[in-house]
Short mmCIF file of C-alpha atoms in Angstrom, two decimals:
data_model
loop_
_atom_site.label_atom_id
_atom_site.label_comp_id
_atom_site.label_asym_id
_atom_site.label_seq_id
_atom_site.Cartn_x
_atom_site.Cartn_y
_atom_site.Cartn_z
CA MET A 13 -32.76 35.01 41.34
CA VAL A 14 -34.35 33.40 38.47
CA GLY A 15 -32.96 35.14 35.70
CA LEU A 16 -29.57 34.76 37.22
CA LYS A 17 -30.36 30.85 37.54
CA ARG A 18 -31.00 31.18 33.47
CA VAL A 19 -27.84 33.27 33.03
CA VAL A 20 -25.64 30.22 34.90
CA LEU A 21 -27.40 27.57 33.21
CA ALA A 22 -26.92 29.22 29.77
CA ALA A 23 -23.09 29.55 30.52
CA ALA A 24 -23.20 26.11 31.52
CA ALA A 25 -24.62 24.85 28.39
CA VAL A 26 -21.97 26.91 26.42
CA ILE A 27 -19.07 25.57 28.23
CA GLY A 28 -20.34 22.18 27.58
CA LEU A 29 -20.76 22.81 23.95
CA GLY A 30 -17.48 23.91 24.04
CA GLN A 31 -16.06 20.75 25.56
CA GLY A 32 -18.33 18.85 23.02
CA ALA A 33 -16.92 20.55 20.06
CA GLN A 34 -13.43 19.81 20.72
CA ALA A 35 -12.03 18.40 17.56
CA PHE A 36 -11.24 14.82 17.18
CA GLU A 37 -7.48 14.26 16.83
CA LEU A 38 -6.04 11.95 14.36
CA GLY A 39 -2.57 10.87 13.84
CA VAL A 40 -1.50 9.18 10.22
CA ILE A 41 1.80 7.79 9.71
CA GLY A 42 3.07 6.77 6.11
CA PHE A 43 6.24 4.84 6.44
CA GLN A 44 7.92 6.33 3.08
CA PHE A 45 6.23 8.96 1.11
CA SER A 46 8.77 8.18 -1.80
CA SER A 47 6.84 5.33 -2.53
CA GLU A 48 3.74 6.75 -4.31
CA THR A 49 1.34 4.50 -2.89
CA HIS A 50 2.11 5.19 0.90
CA ALA A 51 1.67 8.84 0.25
CA ARG A 52 -1.64 8.20 -1.18
CA VAL A 53 -2.95 6.37 1.48
CA ALA A 54 -1.90 8.74 3.92
CA ASN A 55 -3.19 11.87 2.00
CA ALA A 56 -6.28 10.24 1.19
CA ALA A 57 -6.85 9.30 5.08
CA THR A 58 -5.65 13.06 6.02
CA ALA A 59 -8.52 14.68 3.20
CA ALA A 60 -11.13 12.43 4.63
CA ALA A 61 -10.30 13.22 8.08
CA LYS A 62 -10.27 17.16 7.43
CA ALA A 63 -13.49 16.79 5.76
CA LYS A 64 -14.98 15.54 8.78
CA GLY A 65 -13.39 18.69 10.75
CA TRP A 66 -10.83 16.64 12.59
CA ASN A 67 -7.25 17.88 13.32
CA VAL A 68 -4.85 15.59 11.75
CA THR A 69 -1.14 14.97 12.50
CA LEU A 70 0.51 13.66 9.05
CA LEU A 71 4.00 12.14 9.52
CA ASN A 72 6.33 10.63 7.06
CA SER A 73 9.07 8.00 8.55
CA GLU A 74 10.83 8.31 5.45
CA GLY A 75 11.75 4.57 5.06
CA ALA A 76 13.44 4.69 8.61
CA LEU A 77 12.32 2.13 11.31
CA PRO A 78 13.82 4.10 14.21
CA ARG A 79 11.94 7.43 12.65
CA HIS A 80 8.86 5.39 12.29
CA ALA A 81 8.99 4.40 16.14
CA GLU A 82 9.85 7.70 17.19
CA GLN A 83 6.73 9.38 15.26
CA PHE A 84 4.30 6.49 16.95
CA ASP A 85 5.75 7.24 20.33
CA ALA A 86 5.00 11.19 19.85
CA LEU A 87 1.42 10.49 18.58
CA ILE A 88 1.02 8.31 21.75
CA ALA A 89 2.45 11.09 23.90
CA LYS A 90 0.04 13.72 22.23
CA LYS A 91 -2.88 11.33 23.44
CA VAL A 92 -4.38 11.57 20.00
CA ASP A 93 -7.51 9.89 19.65
CA ALA A 94 -7.32 7.33 16.97
CA ILE A 95 -3.97 6.50 14.23
CA ILE A 96 -3.69 5.40 10.94
CA ILE A 97 -0.70 3.89 9.53
CA ALA A 98 0.03 3.21 5.84
CA MET A 99 2.29 0.12 5.08
CA GLY A 100 3.60 0.36 8.54
CA LYS A 101 5.72 -2.50 10.48
CA PRO A 102 3.40 -4.42 12.91
CA VAL A 103 6.69 -6.64 13.82
CA GLU A 104 9.35 -4.25 14.26
CA ALA A 105 6.90 -1.74 16.02
CA ASP A 106 5.29 -4.20 18.18
CA ALA A 107 6.16 -2.29 21.34
CA GLN A 108 4.52 1.14 19.91
CA PHE A 109 1.64 -0.71 18.67
CA LYS A 110 1.38 -2.06 22.47
CA ALA A 111 1.88 1.25 23.94
CA ALA A 112 -0.68 2.30 21.90
CA LYS A 113 -3.32 -0.07 22.84
CA ASP A 114 -2.38 0.05 26.75
CA ALA A 115 -3.16 4.01 26.03
CA LYS A 116 -6.41 3.00 24.86
CA ILE A 117 -5.35 4.76 21.18
CA PRO A 118 -7.13 2.75 18.59
CA VAL A 119 -5.04 1.70 15.39
CA ILE A 120 -5.93 1.09 12.10
CA THR A 121 -3.18 -0.12 9.76
CA VAL A 122 -3.56 -0.31 5.94
CA GLN A 123 -1.58 -2.48 3.90
CA SER A 124 0.79 -3.68 6.58
CA GLY A 125 -0.38 -7.11 7.86
CA SER A 126 -1.92 -7.55 11.44
CA SER A 127 -1.15 -6.72 14.73
CA PRO A 128 -2.90 -8.06 17.94
CA HIS A 129 -2.74 -4.73 19.16
CA ALA A 130 -4.47 -2.96 16.13
CA LEU A 131 -8.05 -3.05 15.33
CA PHE A 132 -7.68 -4.41 11.84
CA ASP A 133 -5.42 -3.87 8.78
CA ILE A 134 -7.23 -2.99 5.51
CA GLN A 135 -5.87 -4.52 2.48
CA THR A 136 -6.70 -6.36 -0.82
CA ASN A 137 -6.62 -10.10 -0.88
CA GLU A 138 -2.90 -10.23 -1.81
CA TYR A 139 -3.11 -14.31 -2.48
CA LYS A 140 -5.58 -13.17 -5.18
CA VAL A 141 -3.91 -10.27 -6.46
CA GLY A 142 -0.43 -12.43 -6.82
CA ALA A 143 -2.44 -15.37 -8.68
CA GLU A 144 -4.02 -12.47 -11.08
CA ALA A 145 -0.73 -11.09 -11.81
CA ALA A 146 0.95 -14.23 -12.47
CA LEU A 147 -1.29 -15.64 -14.57
CA TYR A 148 -1.76 -12.58 -16.60
CA LEU A 149 1.77 -12.70 -17.52
CA LEU A 150 1.85 -16.32 -18.06
CA GLY A 151 -0.91 -15.79 -20.50
CA GLN A 152 1.00 -13.45 -22.40
CA LEU A 153 3.61 -15.76 -22.80
CA GLY A 154 1.39 -18.79 -23.99
CA TYR A 155 2.69 -20.41 -20.93
CA GLN A 156 6.01 -21.00 -22.30
CA GLY A 157 9.39 -18.84 -22.09
CA ASN A 158 11.78 -17.54 -19.67
CA ILE A 159 10.75 -14.92 -17.06
CA VAL A 160 13.07 -12.78 -14.86
CA THR A 161 11.56 -11.05 -11.48
CA ALA A 162 12.03 -8.22 -9.37
CA ARG A 163 10.93 -8.79 -5.63
CA PHE A 164 10.48 -7.15 -2.60
CA ASP A 165 10.73 -9.86 0.20
CA LEU A 166 10.73 -7.40 3.32
CA ASN A 167 6.96 -6.19 2.45
CA VAL A 168 4.31 -8.66 3.39
CA ALA A 169 1.97 -7.69 0.41
CA SER A 170 4.80 -7.95 -2.20
CA ARG A 171 6.34 -11.08 -0.71
CA ILE A 172 2.68 -12.96 -0.66
CA ARG A 173 2.63 -11.91 -4.19
CA GLY A 174 6.07 -13.50 -4.96
CA LYS A 175 5.01 -16.69 -3.35
CA LEU A 176 2.01 -17.15 -5.52
CA LEU A 177 3.84 -16.55 -8.59
CA ASP A 178 6.17 -19.35 -7.39
CA ASN A 179 3.51 -21.41 -7.07
CA VAL A 180 2.07 -20.64 -10.35
CA LEU A 181 5.28 -21.53 -11.99
CA SER A 182 5.58 -24.80 -9.64
CA GLU A 183 2.35 -25.78 -11.66
CA ASN A 184 3.30 -24.64 -15.06
CA GLN A 185 6.81 -25.75 -15.80
CA GLY A 186 6.96 -24.75 -19.61
CA VAL A 187 8.08 -21.02 -17.71
CA LYS A 188 11.46 -20.66 -16.08
CA GLU A 189 12.83 -18.31 -13.85
CA LEU A 190 16.13 -17.10 -15.01
CA GLY A 191 16.78 -15.04 -12.28
CA LYS A 192 15.48 -12.58 -9.58
CA PHE A 193 16.21 -9.73 -8.02
CA SER A 194 15.39 -8.79 -4.33
CA MET A 195 15.29 -5.40 -3.47
CA ALA A 196 16.54 -4.41 0.33
CA ARG A 197 14.58 -1.80 2.09
CA THR A 198 16.45 1.07 1.73
CA GLN A 199 15.91 5.00 1.37
CA SER A 200 17.64 4.50 -2.08
CA TRP A 201 15.52 1.73 -3.28
CA ARG A 202 15.49 3.32 -6.74
CA ASP A 203 18.80 3.11 -7.39
CA ASP A 204 19.03 -0.35 -5.84
CA VAL A 205 16.30 -1.78 -8.49
CA ARG A 206 18.03 0.26 -11.10
CA ALA A 207 21.41 -1.60 -10.63
CA GLY A 208 20.20 -4.74 -9.82
CA MET A 209 17.72 -5.15 -12.84
CA GLN A 210 20.31 -3.72 -15.14
CA ALA A 211 22.73 -6.43 -14.24
CA LEU A 212 19.73 -9.20 -14.20
CA LEU A 213 18.83 -7.90 -17.79
CA LEU A 214 22.36 -7.75 -19.09
CA GLN A 215 23.14 -11.53 -17.77
CA ASN A 216 20.29 -13.04 -19.44
CA GLN A 217 19.89 -10.64 -22.52
CA GLY A 218 18.29 -12.22 -25.57
CA LYS A 219 16.80 -14.82 -23.42
CA ILE A 220 14.04 -13.03 -21.40
CA ASN A 221 10.40 -13.58 -22.60
CA GLY A 222 8.35 -11.72 -19.69
CA ILE A 223 9.09 -9.72 -16.56
CA TRP A 224 7.31 -9.46 -13.11
CA ALA A 225 7.49 -6.96 -10.66
CA SER A 226 6.52 -6.83 -7.01
CA PHE A 227 5.12 -3.45 -7.32
CA ASP A 228 4.68 -0.70 -10.18
CA GLY A 229 7.74 1.51 -8.60
CA GLN A 230 10.06 -1.50 -9.35
CA ALA A 231 8.07 -1.52 -12.82
CA TYR A 232 8.69 1.84 -13.64
CA ILE A 233 12.23 1.57 -13.35
CA ILE A 234 12.49 -1.61 -15.42
CA ASP A 235 10.44 -0.24 -18.09
CA ASP A 236 12.84 2.81 -18.36
CA LEU A 237 15.83 0.43 -18.86
CA LEU A 238 13.93 -1.79 -21.74
CA GLN A 239 12.95 1.22 -23.46
CA ALA A 240 16.55 2.55 -23.18
CA GLN A 241 17.40 -0.94 -24.99
CA GLY A 242 14.91 -0.67 -27.81
CA VAL A 243 12.24 -3.22 -26.42
CA LYS A 244 8.99 -2.46 -28.13
CA LYS A 245 5.70 -3.10 -26.39
CA GLY A 246 4.74 -6.69 -26.24
CA GLN A 247 8.34 -7.96 -27.08
CA ILE A 248 8.99 -8.27 -23.23
CA PRO A 249 5.77 -8.06 -21.44
CA LEU A 250 6.28 -6.21 -18.08
CA VAL A 251 3.27 -6.71 -15.51
CA SER A 252 3.23 -5.67 -12.01
CA VAL A 253 0.73 -4.64 -9.21
CA ASP A 254 -0.31 -1.30 -7.50
CA GLY A 255 -2.01 0.78 -10.17
CA GLY A 256 -2.01 4.77 -10.36
CA LYS A 257 -1.69 7.90 -12.83
CA GLU A 258 1.52 6.74 -14.21
CA THR A 259 0.93 3.04 -14.36
CA TYR A 260 -2.12 3.77 -16.49
CA ALA A 261 -0.23 6.15 -18.92
CA ARG A 262 2.58 3.93 -19.46
CA ILE A 263 0.03 0.92 -20.22
CA ALA A 264 -1.41 3.04 -22.60
CA ASP A 265 1.84 4.53 -23.95
CA PRO A 266 2.68 2.52 -27.50
CA ALA A 267 6.44 3.21 -26.31
CA SER A 268 5.99 1.69 -22.92
CA THR A 269 6.76 -2.07 -22.06
CA PHE A 270 4.26 -1.89 -19.14
CA MET A 271 1.67 -4.30 -20.31
CA ALA A 272 -0.98 -4.36 -17.27
CA THR A 273 -1.17 -4.18 -13.54
CA VAL A 274 -3.70 -5.32 -10.77
CA SER A 275 -4.94 -2.09 -9.27
CA ILE A 276 -5.24 -1.42 -5.77
CA PRO A 277 -7.63 1.19 -4.55
CA PHE A 278 -5.12 2.76 -2.32
CA GLU A 279 -7.48 6.52 -1.71
CA GLU A 280 -10.21 4.25 -1.10
CA MET A 281 -8.49 2.49 1.70
CA GLY A 282 -7.31 5.56 3.26
CA LYS A 283 -10.80 6.75 3.39
CA GLN A 284 -11.98 3.47 4.41
CA ALA A 285 -9.79 3.77 7.48
CA VAL A 286 -11.33 7.22 8.50
CA ASP A 287 -14.83 5.65 8.02
CA ALA A 288 -14.04 2.67 10.38
CA ILE A 289 -12.69 5.06 12.75
CA GLN A 290 -15.90 7.41 12.84
CA ALA A 291 -17.93 4.19 13.18
CA ILE A 292 -16.02 2.44 16.06
CA VAL A 293 -14.29 5.21 17.94
CA VAL A 294 -16.83 8.14 17.49
CA GLU A 295 -20.14 6.16 16.88
CA LYS A 296 -19.09 3.58 19.42
CA LYS A 297 -20.22 0.67 17.29
CA PRO A 298 -18.79 -2.71 17.60
CA LYS A 299 -15.64 -3.36 15.68
CA GLU A 300 -17.04 -6.58 14.36
CA THR A 301 -19.88 -4.82 12.40
CA ILE A 302 -16.92 -3.30 10.07
CA ALA A 303 -14.56 -6.29 10.22
CA ALA A 304 -14.76 -9.80 11.04
CA GLY A 305 -11.35 -10.48 11.61
CA PRO A 306 -7.70 -9.26 11.61
CA TYR A 307 -8.32 -8.11 8.07
CA LEU A 308 -10.76 -5.68 5.76
CA PHE A 309 -10.30 -7.09 2.30
CA THR A 310 -11.07 -4.36 -0.62
CA ASP A 311 -11.16 -5.46 -4.29
CA ALA A 312 -8.58 -4.89 -6.81
CA VAL A 313 -8.89 -4.71 -10.60
CA LEU A 314 -6.69 -5.90 -13.25
CA VAL A 315 -5.74 -3.12 -15.68
CA ASP A 316 -4.33 -3.55 -19.44
CA LYS A 317 -4.96 -2.19 -22.59
CA ASN A 318 -8.72 -3.22 -22.72
CA ASN A 319 -9.77 -0.99 -19.80
CA VAL A 320 -7.06 1.43 -19.36
CA GLN A 321 -8.73 4.28 -20.81
CA GLN A 322 -11.49 4.08 -18.04
CA PHE A 323 -9.01 4.36 -15.30
CA LEU A 324 -7.07 7.13 -17.18
CA LYS A 325 -10.11 9.09 -16.85
#
């Protein structure tokens, strides 16, 4: 009888272990993987979660809001343990954020803006980032001359960068903005930027002293257009924000017009999101021990010819 009792207890322990060992289920959505930064965050979060032994459902909304909402709904229906969203849309997908909260599924966003239904948003301080990019460009111009800009006002981070540039220009009247191109949120955004900036460059030919782009993906297209026109490095300084292998290679390339970027640590932010879920959801630590308010800020670094080699490594 004692032996039988031991066998029953051992079996119960094994069942208990099996239940306890059930893998944590994480959902990760990137809004548009054709934008390298979205993919970098989502892929880094996925890798960090898998390193912990978690199961990961990785989804790409392909820049479409209806698809984004559907994928969010699918993760809620699947009853995942937590969700990470890279460059999401808290305003447009408010119903999904609320549904996740109601289902007691914690959500952490990256570079998305805050939602009352999410734990917090991991992002760089875009006010600092915007000021740094703007002042670097003006420094290259000696605070005199004409610029054109490529903007993306439908994204909160890019919009803040643009507003900071406007503030800097309002206090430095020696620099004039000759024209601006505002990108639409489309799946064919590269074609949109190419056509819009080509028209702007043609319209202001011979008058442009510098170019500001709201993110590096725009800057690559502008750099290619300038190089095709025979513009040499430093003749029309091009400054942007984001960072990444291609950006650093262009900054180091003497043939490229790309001068500097404010580098955002996207991979680190994806990993931070996973670490935060580990602390808050798995280890049950209070959210306030990780982030005091709706944002968890990370530092960005200006990269130009003086420090680009260490980033290329």
